[in-house]
C-alpha cells in the first residue's frame, strides 16, 4: 500500500486490545475521492462469527467501506483493525480476509477443483491437505460432483458457488461479499440467500455482506447497518430496524412506511400524546426521546393498519387517522390501498384478502379510518 502508514494513537490501540470479541473494527474511517467524501468518519465494530450486512443505495459508501476492509482502497483518515491488529497499512494479501465479488473471476482454463485449490497451492501445502480441504469445501457449497468441470460448463449460480468455495477454502478470519448475488435471477438469488446463511452458520466465520437489496439483507444478516451519505444511519437486527427505525431514511429504505407530521403535546408515565392534522394519537414513551413541544414524525407500517368505514367510528384503545381512498388495488392475497390523509400525506394500507369483497366496499372516494395499535407506532425526528 502506497503512502505513509496511518499509525493508531495509543488510546485506540488499547481500546482495540480490550475488545477481543471484535473481529473487524473501524475507527473514524474517512475516504475521499478528490472533493467527494465517500465514507465520512465511520466507526463500527463487527463481532467474530457475525453475519453483518452493509445496506444502502448506490453511492452511500458501502462498497468503499468493504474495499477498505479488504485493503483494496486506502482510507484518507482512520484506522482499520482485524482481530485487534491495526492493518491500515497492510496490502490485501497480508490481511486475513478473502473477498467474493459480483464477477466470479474464475480461471477459465482450470477445473473447478483447481480453481478452489489455487490459493492453497500458492501456500505450498501438501497435496493431501489441499485435496482434503478442496473436497470438504466443494461439498459444503454442494459442488462436489462437478469438481472436474471448467467454469464455462457451469451456470451462473454454480460459478458463484465455486467463487465462494475458493474464498472459504483458505479459512480466512472474515469473508467479504460485494453484492455476490447481484448478477443472478430472482429465483436463484433467493435460493443462494438461504445457502449463504447456512454456510456462514456452518463455518462460523465473520461474513460482511454489501447489498442494496433490503430483503436480501433482512433474510441473511444478524446485524444490518443502513448507510446513507457515507455514514451509518442505524445498525441493528432486521426486526429492530423494521419495527423501530430512528430516521425517515431507514423507515423508508426498509419497506414502506407511513409518516405523518406531528407535535408532542405531553408525555405521561407510559404514553405520550402527539397532535397531528387529524387530532391526537397515543405513542409509548419508550418509543420516543422527544419531549413536549418537539416536532416529530410518527410512523406505522402498512400491514399494521386496519381500514374501516369512517361511519363505524374509532375502536377503543386504537390510534386513528381519517382519510379518503384514492386507489384500491386487488393483489390476490391482499388489497393495497392508497389513502389521502387530512394533512395531505398519501398513506399505504395493505389488508389481507379475507372475503374478496373488501376492495369494492372500500373503493376510491370512500371516507375511511386508518386504525392501529399504539404499540405499533414509531417516531422519527422531523426537521423544522
PDB file of C-alpha atoms in Angstrom, residues 72-351:
ATOM      1  CA  UNK A  72      -8.261  -2.504  -1.981  1.00  0.00           C
ATOM      2  CA  UNK A  73      -8.726   1.161  -1.008  1.00  0.00           C
ATOM      3  CA  UNK A  74      -6.647   3.278   1.367  1.00  0.00           C
ATOM      4  CA  UNK A  75      -8.583   5.295   3.960  1.00  0.00           C
ATOM      5  CA  UNK A  76      -7.909   9.024   3.898  1.00  0.00           C
ATOM      6  CA  UNK A  77      -8.175   9.016   7.681  1.00  0.00           C
ATOM      7  CA  UNK A  78      -8.772   6.492  10.435  1.00  0.00           C
ATOM      8  CA  UNK A  79      -7.689   3.004  11.451  1.00  0.00           C
ATOM      9  CA  UNK A  80      -8.863  -0.476  10.470  1.00  0.00           C
ATOM     10  CA  UNK A  81      -8.419  -3.397  12.863  1.00  0.00           C
ATOM     11  CA  UNK A  82      -8.713  -7.112  12.161  1.00  0.00           C
ATOM     12  CA  UNK A  83      -8.812  -9.182  15.330  1.00  0.00           C
ATOM     13  CA  UNK A  84      -7.365  -6.308  17.344  1.00  0.00           C
ATOM     14  CA  UNK A  85      -4.426  -5.755  14.952  1.00  0.00           C
ATOM     15  CA  UNK A  86      -4.189  -2.475  13.046  1.00  0.00           C
ATOM     16  CA  UNK A  87      -3.980  -3.405   9.351  1.00  0.00           C
ATOM     17  CA  UNK A  88      -4.478   0.017   7.768  1.00  0.00           C
ATOM     18  CA  UNK A  89      -1.033  -0.073   6.143  1.00  0.00           C
ATOM     19  CA  UNK A  90      -1.151  -3.733   5.036  1.00  0.00           C
ATOM     20  CA  UNK A  91      -1.831  -4.780   1.418  1.00  0.00           C
ATOM     21  CA  UNK A  92      -4.740  -7.161   0.678  1.00  0.00           C
ATOM     22  CA  UNK A  93      -2.624 -10.310   0.527  1.00  0.00           C
ATOM     23  CA  UNK A  94      -1.359  -9.712   4.058  1.00  0.00           C
ATOM     24  CA  UNK A  95      -4.849  -9.367   5.523  1.00  0.00           C
ATOM     25  CA  UNK A  96      -6.628 -12.448   6.834  1.00  0.00           C
ATOM     26  CA  UNK A  97      -9.746 -11.820   4.741  1.00  0.00           C
ATOM     27  CA  UNK A  98     -10.997 -13.028   1.372  1.00  0.00           C
ATOM     28  CA  UNK A  99     -13.403 -11.227  -0.955  1.00  0.00           C
ATOM     29  CA  UNK A 100     -16.141 -12.593  -3.218  1.00  0.00           C
ATOM     30  CA  UNK A 101     -17.154 -10.154  -5.952  1.00  0.00           C
ATOM     31  CA  UNK A 102     -20.227  -9.991  -8.166  1.00  0.00           C
ATOM     32  CA  UNK A 103     -17.988 -11.007 -11.076  1.00  0.00           C
ATOM     33  CA  UNK A 104     -16.783 -14.507 -10.301  1.00  0.00           C
ATOM     34  CA  UNK A 105     -13.226 -14.009 -11.649  1.00  0.00           C
ATOM     35  CA  UNK A 106     -12.635 -17.750 -12.067  1.00  0.00           C
ATOM     36  CA  UNK A 107      -9.716 -19.037 -14.119  1.00  0.00           C
ATOM     37  CA  UNK A 108     -11.389 -20.326 -17.307  1.00  0.00           C
ATOM     38  CA  UNK A 109      -8.602 -22.788 -18.142  1.00  0.00           C
ATOM     39  CA  UNK A 110      -8.698 -24.516 -14.744  1.00  0.00           C
ATOM     40  CA  UNK A 111     -11.216 -27.050 -13.462  1.00  0.00           C
ATOM     41  CA  UNK A 112     -13.474 -26.295 -10.516  1.00  0.00           C
ATOM     42  CA  UNK A 113     -11.215 -28.127  -8.069  1.00  0.00           C
ATOM     43  CA  UNK A 114      -8.080 -26.423  -9.415  1.00  0.00           C
ATOM     44  CA  UNK A 115      -9.753 -23.015  -9.110  1.00  0.00           C
ATOM     45  CA  UNK A 116     -10.544 -23.749  -5.483  1.00  0.00           C
ATOM     46  CA  UNK A 117      -7.103 -25.216  -4.814  1.00  0.00           C
ATOM     47  CA  UNK A 118      -5.230 -22.261  -6.323  1.00  0.00           C
ATOM     48  CA  UNK A 119      -4.726 -20.302  -3.097  1.00  0.00           C
ATOM     49  CA  UNK A 120      -3.734 -23.370  -1.100  1.00  0.00           C
ATOM     50  CA  UNK A 121      -1.177 -24.413  -3.713  1.00  0.00           C
ATOM     51  CA  UNK A 122       0.427 -20.976  -3.535  1.00  0.00           C
ATOM     52  CA  UNK A 123       0.826 -21.527   0.206  1.00  0.00           C
ATOM     53  CA  UNK A 124       2.664 -24.754  -0.662  1.00  0.00           C
ATOM     54  CA  UNK A 125       0.504 -27.018   1.442  1.00  0.00           C
ATOM     55  CA  UNK A 126       0.877 -30.757   0.945  1.00  0.00           C
ATOM     56  CA  UNK A 127      -1.086 -32.313  -1.903  1.00  0.00           C
ATOM     57  CA  UNK A 128      -3.068 -34.470   0.512  1.00  0.00           C
ATOM     58  CA  UNK A 129      -4.132 -31.484   2.635  1.00  0.00           C
ATOM     59  CA  UNK A 130      -5.048 -29.480  -0.456  1.00  0.00           C
ATOM     60  CA  UNK A 131      -7.142 -32.358  -1.793  1.00  0.00           C
ATOM     61  CA  UNK A 132      -8.903 -32.849   1.545  1.00  0.00           C
ATOM     62  CA  UNK A 133      -9.717 -29.177   2.076  1.00  0.00           C
ATOM     63  CA  UNK A 134     -10.866 -28.673  -1.517  1.00  0.00           C
ATOM     64  CA  UNK A 135     -13.167 -31.711  -1.337  1.00  0.00           C
ATOM     65  CA  UNK A 136     -14.644 -30.603   2.001  1.00  0.00           C
ATOM     66  CA  UNK A 137     -15.263 -27.071   0.793  1.00  0.00           C
ATOM     67  CA  UNK A 138     -16.825 -28.143  -2.513  1.00  0.00           C
ATOM     68  CA  UNK A 139     -19.151 -30.462  -0.608  1.00  0.00           C
ATOM     69  CA  UNK A 140     -20.077 -27.553   1.661  1.00  0.00           C
ATOM     70  CA  UNK A 141     -21.205 -25.459  -1.305  1.00  0.00           C
ATOM     71  CA  UNK A 142     -22.816 -28.512  -2.967  1.00  0.00           C
ATOM     72  CA  UNK A 143     -20.380 -28.608  -5.878  1.00  0.00           C
ATOM     73  CA  UNK A 144     -18.556 -31.841  -5.075  1.00  0.00           C
ATOM     74  CA  UNK A 145     -19.990 -33.666  -8.087  1.00  0.00           C
ATOM     75  CA  UNK A 146     -18.790 -31.007 -10.541  1.00  0.00           C
ATOM     76  CA  UNK A 147     -15.141 -30.787  -9.452  1.00  0.00           C
ATOM     77  CA  UNK A 148     -13.756 -31.718 -12.899  1.00  0.00           C
ATOM     78  CA  UNK A 149     -15.777 -29.220 -14.905  1.00  0.00           C
ATOM     79  CA  UNK A 150     -14.488 -25.926 -16.306  1.00  0.00           C
ATOM     80  CA  UNK A 151     -16.206 -22.607 -15.436  1.00  0.00           C
ATOM     81  CA  UNK A 152     -17.708 -22.351 -18.944  1.00  0.00           C
ATOM     82  CA  UNK A 153     -19.631 -25.570 -18.273  1.00  0.00           C
ATOM     83  CA  UNK A 154     -21.319 -24.116 -15.188  1.00  0.00           C
ATOM     84  CA  UNK A 155     -24.379 -21.942 -14.655  1.00  0.00           C
ATOM     85  CA  UNK A 156     -24.067 -18.514 -13.047  1.00  0.00           C
ATOM     86  CA  UNK A 157     -25.197 -19.873  -9.694  1.00  0.00           C
ATOM     87  CA  UNK A 158     -22.707 -22.729  -9.867  1.00  0.00           C
ATOM     88  CA  UNK A 159     -19.886 -20.347 -10.729  1.00  0.00           C
ATOM     89  CA  UNK A 160     -20.780 -18.225  -7.721  1.00  0.00           C
ATOM     90  CA  UNK A 161     -20.627 -21.305  -5.501  1.00  0.00           C
ATOM     91  CA  UNK A 162     -17.138 -22.035  -6.835  1.00  0.00           C
ATOM     92  CA  UNK A 163     -16.052 -18.467  -6.136  1.00  0.00           C
ATOM     93  CA  UNK A 164     -17.402 -18.821  -2.605  1.00  0.00           C
ATOM     94  CA  UNK A 165     -15.566 -22.144  -2.126  1.00  0.00           C
ATOM     95  CA  UNK A 166     -12.317 -20.608  -3.381  1.00  0.00           C
ATOM     96  CA  UNK A 167     -12.620 -17.891  -0.745  1.00  0.00           C
ATOM     97  CA  UNK A 168     -13.634 -20.212   2.100  1.00  0.00           C
ATOM     98  CA  UNK A 169     -11.024 -22.900   1.486  1.00  0.00           C
ATOM     99  CA  UNK A 170      -8.324 -20.573   2.832  1.00  0.00           C
ATOM    100  CA  UNK A 171     -10.192 -20.384   6.156  1.00  0.00           C
ATOM    101  CA  UNK A 172      -9.941 -16.596   6.443  1.00  0.00           C
ATOM    102  CA  UNK A 173     -10.804 -14.604   9.537  1.00  0.00           C
ATOM    103  CA  UNK A 174     -13.570 -12.904   7.583  1.00  0.00           C
ATOM    104  CA  UNK A 175     -15.271 -13.231   4.226  1.00  0.00           C
ATOM    105  CA  UNK A 176     -16.173 -10.014   2.401  1.00  0.00           C
ATOM    106  CA  UNK A 177     -19.107 -10.290  -0.018  1.00  0.00           C
ATOM    107  CA  UNK A 178     -19.505  -7.474  -2.554  1.00  0.00           C
ATOM    108  CA  UNK A 179     -23.063  -7.914  -3.910  1.00  0.00           C
ATOM    109  CA  UNK A 180     -22.226 -11.530  -4.832  1.00  0.00           C
ATOM    110  CA  UNK A 181     -25.789 -12.390  -5.895  1.00  0.00           C
ATOM    111  CA  UNK A 182     -26.494  -9.285  -7.958  1.00  0.00           C
ATOM    112  CA  UNK A 183     -25.973 -10.940 -11.372  1.00  0.00           C
ATOM    113  CA  UNK A 184     -28.311 -13.861 -10.664  1.00  0.00           C
ATOM    114  CA  UNK A 185     -32.004 -14.177 -11.479  1.00  0.00           C
ATOM    115  CA  UNK A 186     -34.552 -13.744  -8.695  1.00  0.00           C
ATOM    116  CA  UNK A 187     -35.270 -17.442  -8.073  1.00  0.00           C
ATOM    117  CA  UNK A 188     -31.601 -18.390  -7.896  1.00  0.00           C
ATOM    118  CA  UNK A 189     -30.786 -15.338  -5.790  1.00  0.00           C
ATOM    119  CA  UNK A 190     -33.345 -16.365  -3.167  1.00  0.00           C
ATOM    120  CA  UNK A 191     -32.020 -19.920  -3.186  1.00  0.00           C
ATOM    121  CA  UNK A 192     -28.441 -18.777  -2.649  1.00  0.00           C
ATOM    122  CA  UNK A 193     -29.501 -16.416   0.131  1.00  0.00           C
ATOM    123  CA  UNK A 194     -30.566 -19.474   2.110  1.00  0.00           C
ATOM    124  CA  UNK A 195     -27.365 -21.298   1.156  1.00  0.00           C
ATOM    125  CA  UNK A 196     -25.131 -18.397   2.199  1.00  0.00           C
ATOM    126  CA  UNK A 197     -26.781 -18.240   5.610  1.00  0.00           C
ATOM    127  CA  UNK A 198     -26.419 -21.999   6.039  1.00  0.00           C
ATOM    128  CA  UNK A 199     -22.743 -21.917   5.045  1.00  0.00           C
ATOM    129  CA  UNK A 200     -21.981 -18.991   7.345  1.00  0.00           C
ATOM    130  CA  UNK A 201     -23.554 -20.802  10.300  1.00  0.00           C
ATOM    131  CA  UNK A 202     -21.655 -23.982   9.410  1.00  0.00           C
ATOM    132  CA  UNK A 203     -18.196 -22.423   9.092  1.00  0.00           C
ATOM    133  CA  UNK A 204     -18.728 -19.873  11.867  1.00  0.00           C
ATOM    134  CA  UNK A 205     -16.540 -17.139  10.391  1.00  0.00           C
ATOM    135  CA  UNK A 206     -17.438 -13.483  10.026  1.00  0.00           C
ATOM    136  CA  UNK A 207     -19.318 -12.518   6.866  1.00  0.00           C
ATOM    137  CA  UNK A 208     -19.550  -8.869   5.789  1.00  0.00           C
ATOM    138  CA  UNK A 209     -22.079  -8.534   3.006  1.00  0.00           C
ATOM    139  CA  UNK A 210     -22.654  -5.443   0.856  1.00  0.00           C
ATOM    140  CA  UNK A 211     -26.046  -5.146  -0.810  1.00  0.00           C
ATOM    141  CA  UNK A 212     -28.669  -2.629  -1.908  1.00  0.00           C
ATOM    142  CA  UNK A 213     -31.404  -5.281  -1.624  1.00  0.00           C
ATOM    143  CA  UNK A 214     -33.258  -4.860   1.668  1.00  0.00           C
ATOM    144  CA  UNK A 215     -34.909  -8.283   1.515  1.00  0.00           C
ATOM    145  CA  UNK A 216     -31.549  -9.925   0.887  1.00  0.00           C
ATOM    146  CA  UNK A 217     -30.018  -8.229   3.928  1.00  0.00           C
ATOM    147  CA  UNK A 218     -33.006  -8.982   6.153  1.00  0.00           C
ATOM    148  CA  UNK A 219     -33.114 -12.661   5.187  1.00  0.00           C
ATOM    149  CA  UNK A 220     -29.456 -13.349   5.971  1.00  0.00           C
ATOM    150  CA  UNK A 221     -27.794 -10.853   8.297  1.00  0.00           C
ATOM    151  CA  UNK A 222     -27.642 -10.901  12.097  1.00  0.00           C
ATOM    152  CA  UNK A 223     -26.869  -7.181  12.042  1.00  0.00           C
ATOM    153  CA  UNK A 224     -27.711  -4.685   9.307  1.00  0.00           C
ATOM    154  CA  UNK A 225     -26.030  -1.288   9.062  1.00  0.00           C
ATOM    155  CA  UNK A 226     -28.080   1.092   6.898  1.00  0.00           C
ATOM    156  CA  UNK A 227     -25.740   3.574   5.209  1.00  0.00           C
ATOM    157  CA  UNK A 228     -26.554   6.973   3.731  1.00  0.00           C
ATOM    158  CA  UNK A 229     -24.123   9.648   2.520  1.00  0.00           C
ATOM    159  CA  UNK A 230     -21.098   7.756   3.847  1.00  0.00           C
ATOM    160  CA  UNK A 231     -22.461   7.295   7.371  1.00  0.00           C
ATOM    161  CA  UNK A 232     -24.369   4.605   9.234  1.00  0.00           C
ATOM    162  CA  UNK A 233     -27.847   5.932   9.973  1.00  0.00           C
ATOM    163  CA  UNK A 234     -28.798   2.951  12.121  1.00  0.00           C
ATOM    164  CA  UNK A 235     -27.484  -0.548  12.827  1.00  0.00           C
ATOM    165  CA  UNK A 236     -29.334  -3.435  14.413  1.00  0.00           C
ATOM    166  CA  UNK A 237     -31.276  -6.604  13.723  1.00  0.00           C
ATOM    167  CA  UNK A 238     -33.748  -6.748  10.856  1.00  0.00           C
ATOM    168  CA  UNK A 239     -36.616  -6.707  13.357  1.00  0.00           C
ATOM    169  CA  UNK A 240     -35.246  -3.670  15.190  1.00  0.00           C
ATOM    170  CA  UNK A 241     -34.704  -1.653  12.017  1.00  0.00           C
ATOM    171  CA  UNK A 242     -38.109  -2.534  10.614  1.00  0.00           C
ATOM    172  CA  UNK A 243     -40.161  -2.102  13.779  1.00  0.00           C
ATOM    173  CA  UNK A 244     -38.222   0.775  15.380  1.00  0.00           C
ATOM    174  CA  UNK A 245     -36.453   2.864  12.731  1.00  0.00           C
ATOM    175  CA  UNK A 246     -34.867   6.040  14.087  1.00  0.00           C
ATOM    176  CA  UNK A 247     -34.820   8.113  10.903  1.00  0.00           C
ATOM    177  CA  UNK A 248     -37.154   8.660   7.986  1.00  0.00           C
ATOM    178  CA  UNK A 249     -34.473   7.339   5.641  1.00  0.00           C
ATOM    179  CA  UNK A 250     -34.249   3.997   7.475  1.00  0.00           C
ATOM    180  CA  UNK A 251     -38.027   3.781   7.765  1.00  0.00           C
ATOM    181  CA  UNK A 252     -38.482   4.194   4.027  1.00  0.00           C
ATOM    182  CA  UNK A 253     -35.457   2.192   2.884  1.00  0.00           C
ATOM    183  CA  UNK A 254     -36.583  -0.944   4.726  1.00  0.00           C
ATOM    184  CA  UNK A 255     -40.052  -1.449   3.361  1.00  0.00           C
ATOM    185  CA  UNK A 256     -42.873   1.061   3.082  1.00  0.00           C
ATOM    186  CA  UNK A 257     -43.609   3.454   5.935  1.00  0.00           C
ATOM    187  CA  UNK A 258     -46.470   5.819   6.542  1.00  0.00           C
ATOM    188  CA  UNK A 259     -45.078   9.015   8.068  1.00  0.00           C
ATOM    189  CA  UNK A 260     -47.258  11.811   9.431  1.00  0.00           C
ATOM    190  CA  UNK A 261     -46.029  15.106  10.883  1.00  0.00           C
ATOM    191  CA  UNK A 262     -46.987  15.970  14.429  1.00  0.00           C
ATOM    192  CA  UNK A 263     -46.015  17.754  17.635  1.00  0.00           C
ATOM    193  CA  UNK A 264     -45.623  16.271  21.100  1.00  0.00           C
ATOM    194  CA  UNK A 265     -48.301  17.749  23.391  1.00  0.00           C
ATOM    195  CA  UNK A 266     -47.350  15.941  26.575  1.00  0.00           C
ATOM    196  CA  UNK A 267     -45.517  12.927  27.949  1.00  0.00           C
ATOM    197  CA  UNK A 268     -47.195  10.785  30.559  1.00  0.00           C
ATOM    198  CA  UNK A 269     -45.745   7.946  32.575  1.00  0.00           C
ATOM    199  CA  UNK A 270     -46.183   5.359  29.817  1.00  0.00           C
ATOM    200  CA  UNK A 271     -47.798   7.127  26.861  1.00  0.00           C
ATOM    201  CA  UNK A 272     -47.178  10.391  25.039  1.00  0.00           C
ATOM    202  CA  UNK A 273     -49.797  12.419  23.182  1.00  0.00           C
ATOM    203  CA  UNK A 274     -48.902  13.698  19.724  1.00  0.00           C
ATOM    204  CA  UNK A 275     -51.040  16.169  17.815  1.00  0.00           C
ATOM    205  CA  UNK A 276     -51.479  15.698  14.060  1.00  0.00           C
ATOM    206  CA  UNK A 277     -53.593  17.477  11.438  1.00  0.00           C
ATOM    207  CA  UNK A 278     -56.336  14.995  12.330  1.00  0.00           C
ATOM    208  CA  UNK A 279     -56.399  15.138  16.123  1.00  0.00           C
ATOM    209  CA  UNK A 280     -54.180  13.261  18.547  1.00  0.00           C
ATOM    210  CA  UNK A 281     -52.578   9.829  18.728  1.00  0.00           C
ATOM    211  CA  UNK A 282     -51.006   7.950  21.613  1.00  0.00           C
ATOM    212  CA  UNK A 283     -47.425   6.670  21.453  1.00  0.00           C
ATOM    213  CA  UNK A 284     -45.489   4.609  24.030  1.00  0.00           C
ATOM    214  CA  UNK A 285     -42.917   6.852  25.727  1.00  0.00           C
ATOM    215  CA  UNK A 286     -40.342   4.072  25.325  1.00  0.00           C
ATOM    216  CA  UNK A 287     -40.534   4.593  21.555  1.00  0.00           C
ATOM    217  CA  UNK A 288     -39.534   8.261  21.619  1.00  0.00           C
ATOM    218  CA  UNK A 289     -36.911  10.548  23.147  1.00  0.00           C
ATOM    219  CA  UNK A 290     -38.674  13.821  22.315  1.00  0.00           C
ATOM    220  CA  UNK A 291     -40.498  15.934  24.883  1.00  0.00           C
ATOM    221  CA  UNK A 292     -43.464  18.285  24.917  1.00  0.00           C
ATOM    222  CA  UNK A 293     -43.330  20.864  22.147  1.00  0.00           C
ATOM    223  CA  UNK A 294     -40.977  18.877  19.905  1.00  0.00           C
ATOM    224  CA  UNK A 295     -41.825  18.363  16.247  1.00  0.00           C
ATOM    225  CA  UNK A 296     -41.826  14.689  15.251  1.00  0.00           C
ATOM    226  CA  UNK A 297     -42.916  12.316  12.552  1.00  0.00           C
ATOM    227  CA  UNK A 298     -44.972   9.363  13.645  1.00  0.00           C
ATOM    228  CA  UNK A 299     -44.842   6.218  11.575  1.00  0.00           C
ATOM    229  CA  UNK A 300     -46.739   2.980  11.142  1.00  0.00           C
ATOM    230  CA  UNK A 301     -46.204   0.143   8.675  1.00  0.00           C
ATOM    231  CA  UNK A 302     -48.929  -0.554   6.056  1.00  0.00           C
ATOM    232  CA  UNK A 303     -49.669  -4.078   7.259  1.00  0.00           C
ATOM    233  CA  UNK A 304     -50.246  -2.897  10.856  1.00  0.00           C
ATOM    234  CA  UNK A 305     -53.239  -0.757   9.861  1.00  0.00           C
ATOM    235  CA  UNK A 306     -56.892  -1.800   9.801  1.00  0.00           C
ATOM    236  CA  UNK A 307     -59.001   0.102   7.303  1.00  0.00           C
ATOM    237  CA  UNK A 308     -62.664   0.600   8.208  1.00  0.00           C
ATOM    238  CA  UNK A 309     -65.509   2.851   7.054  1.00  0.00           C
ATOM    239  CA  UNK A 310     -65.419   6.239   8.773  1.00  0.00           C
ATOM    240  CA  UNK A 311     -69.034   5.776   9.894  1.00  0.00           C
ATOM    241  CA  UNK A 312     -68.019   2.806  12.050  1.00  0.00           C
ATOM    242  CA  UNK A 313     -66.150   5.063  14.496  1.00  0.00           C
ATOM    243  CA  UNK A 314     -62.815   4.584  16.238  1.00  0.00           C
ATOM    244  CA  UNK A 315     -62.474   1.274  18.118  1.00  0.00           C
ATOM    245  CA  UNK A 316     -61.486   1.655  21.815  1.00  0.00           C
ATOM    246  CA  UNK A 317     -57.768   1.825  22.546  1.00  0.00           C
ATOM    247  CA  UNK A 318     -56.751   2.385  18.921  1.00  0.00           C
ATOM    248  CA  UNK A 319     -54.968   5.231  17.187  1.00  0.00           C
ATOM    249  CA  UNK A 320     -56.811   6.554  14.162  1.00  0.00           C
ATOM    250  CA  UNK A 321     -56.491   8.898  11.193  1.00  0.00           C
ATOM    251  CA  UNK A 322     -59.241   9.912   8.809  1.00  0.00           C
ATOM    252  CA  UNK A 323     -58.664   9.602   5.082  1.00  0.00           C
ATOM    253  CA  UNK A 324     -60.159   9.186   1.659  1.00  0.00           C
ATOM    254  CA  UNK A 325     -59.385   6.173  -0.506  1.00  0.00           C
ATOM    255  CA  UNK A 326     -57.645   7.244  -3.719  1.00  0.00           C
ATOM    256  CA  UNK A 327     -56.744   3.807  -5.129  1.00  0.00           C
ATOM    257  CA  UNK A 328     -57.678   0.232  -4.198  1.00  0.00           C
ATOM    258  CA  UNK A 329     -55.605  -2.447  -5.928  1.00  0.00           C
ATOM    259  CA  UNK A 330     -56.547  -6.126  -5.753  1.00  0.00           C
ATOM    260  CA  UNK A 331     -53.326  -8.170  -5.442  1.00  0.00           C
ATOM    261  CA  UNK A 332     -54.759 -11.622  -4.799  1.00  0.00           C
ATOM    262  CA  UNK A 333     -53.557 -12.387  -1.280  1.00  0.00           C
ATOM    263  CA  UNK A 334     -54.052  -8.767  -0.240  1.00  0.00           C
ATOM    264  CA  UNK A 335     -55.595  -5.443  -1.188  1.00  0.00           C
ATOM    265  CA  UNK A 336     -53.360  -2.382  -1.308  1.00  0.00           C
ATOM    266  CA  UNK A 337     -54.922   0.987  -0.659  1.00  0.00           C
ATOM    267  CA  UNK A 338     -53.591   4.472  -1.250  1.00  0.00           C
ATOM    268  CA  UNK A 339     -55.315   6.840   1.164  1.00  0.00           C
ATOM    269  CA  UNK A 340     -55.095  10.626   1.327  1.00  0.00           C
ATOM    270  CA  UNK A 341     -54.869  11.915   4.925  1.00  0.00           C
ATOM    271  CA  UNK A 342     -56.102  15.332   6.185  1.00  0.00           C
ATOM    272  CA  UNK A 343     -52.542  16.686   6.183  1.00  0.00           C
ATOM    273  CA  UNK A 344     -52.128  15.774   2.509  1.00  0.00           C
ATOM    274  CA  UNK A 345     -49.956  12.712   3.143  1.00  0.00           C
ATOM    275  CA  UNK A 346     -50.511   9.697   0.916  1.00  0.00           C
ATOM    276  CA  UNK A 347     -50.681   6.645   3.157  1.00  0.00           C
ATOM    277  CA  UNK A 348     -50.470   2.993   2.151  1.00  0.00           C
ATOM    278  CA  UNK A 349     -52.546   0.243   3.731  1.00  0.00           C
ATOM    279  CA  UNK A 350     -52.135  -3.460   2.979  1.00  0.00           C
ATOM    280  CA  UNK A 351     -55.113  -5.560   4.039  1.00  0.00           C
TER     281      UNK A 351
END
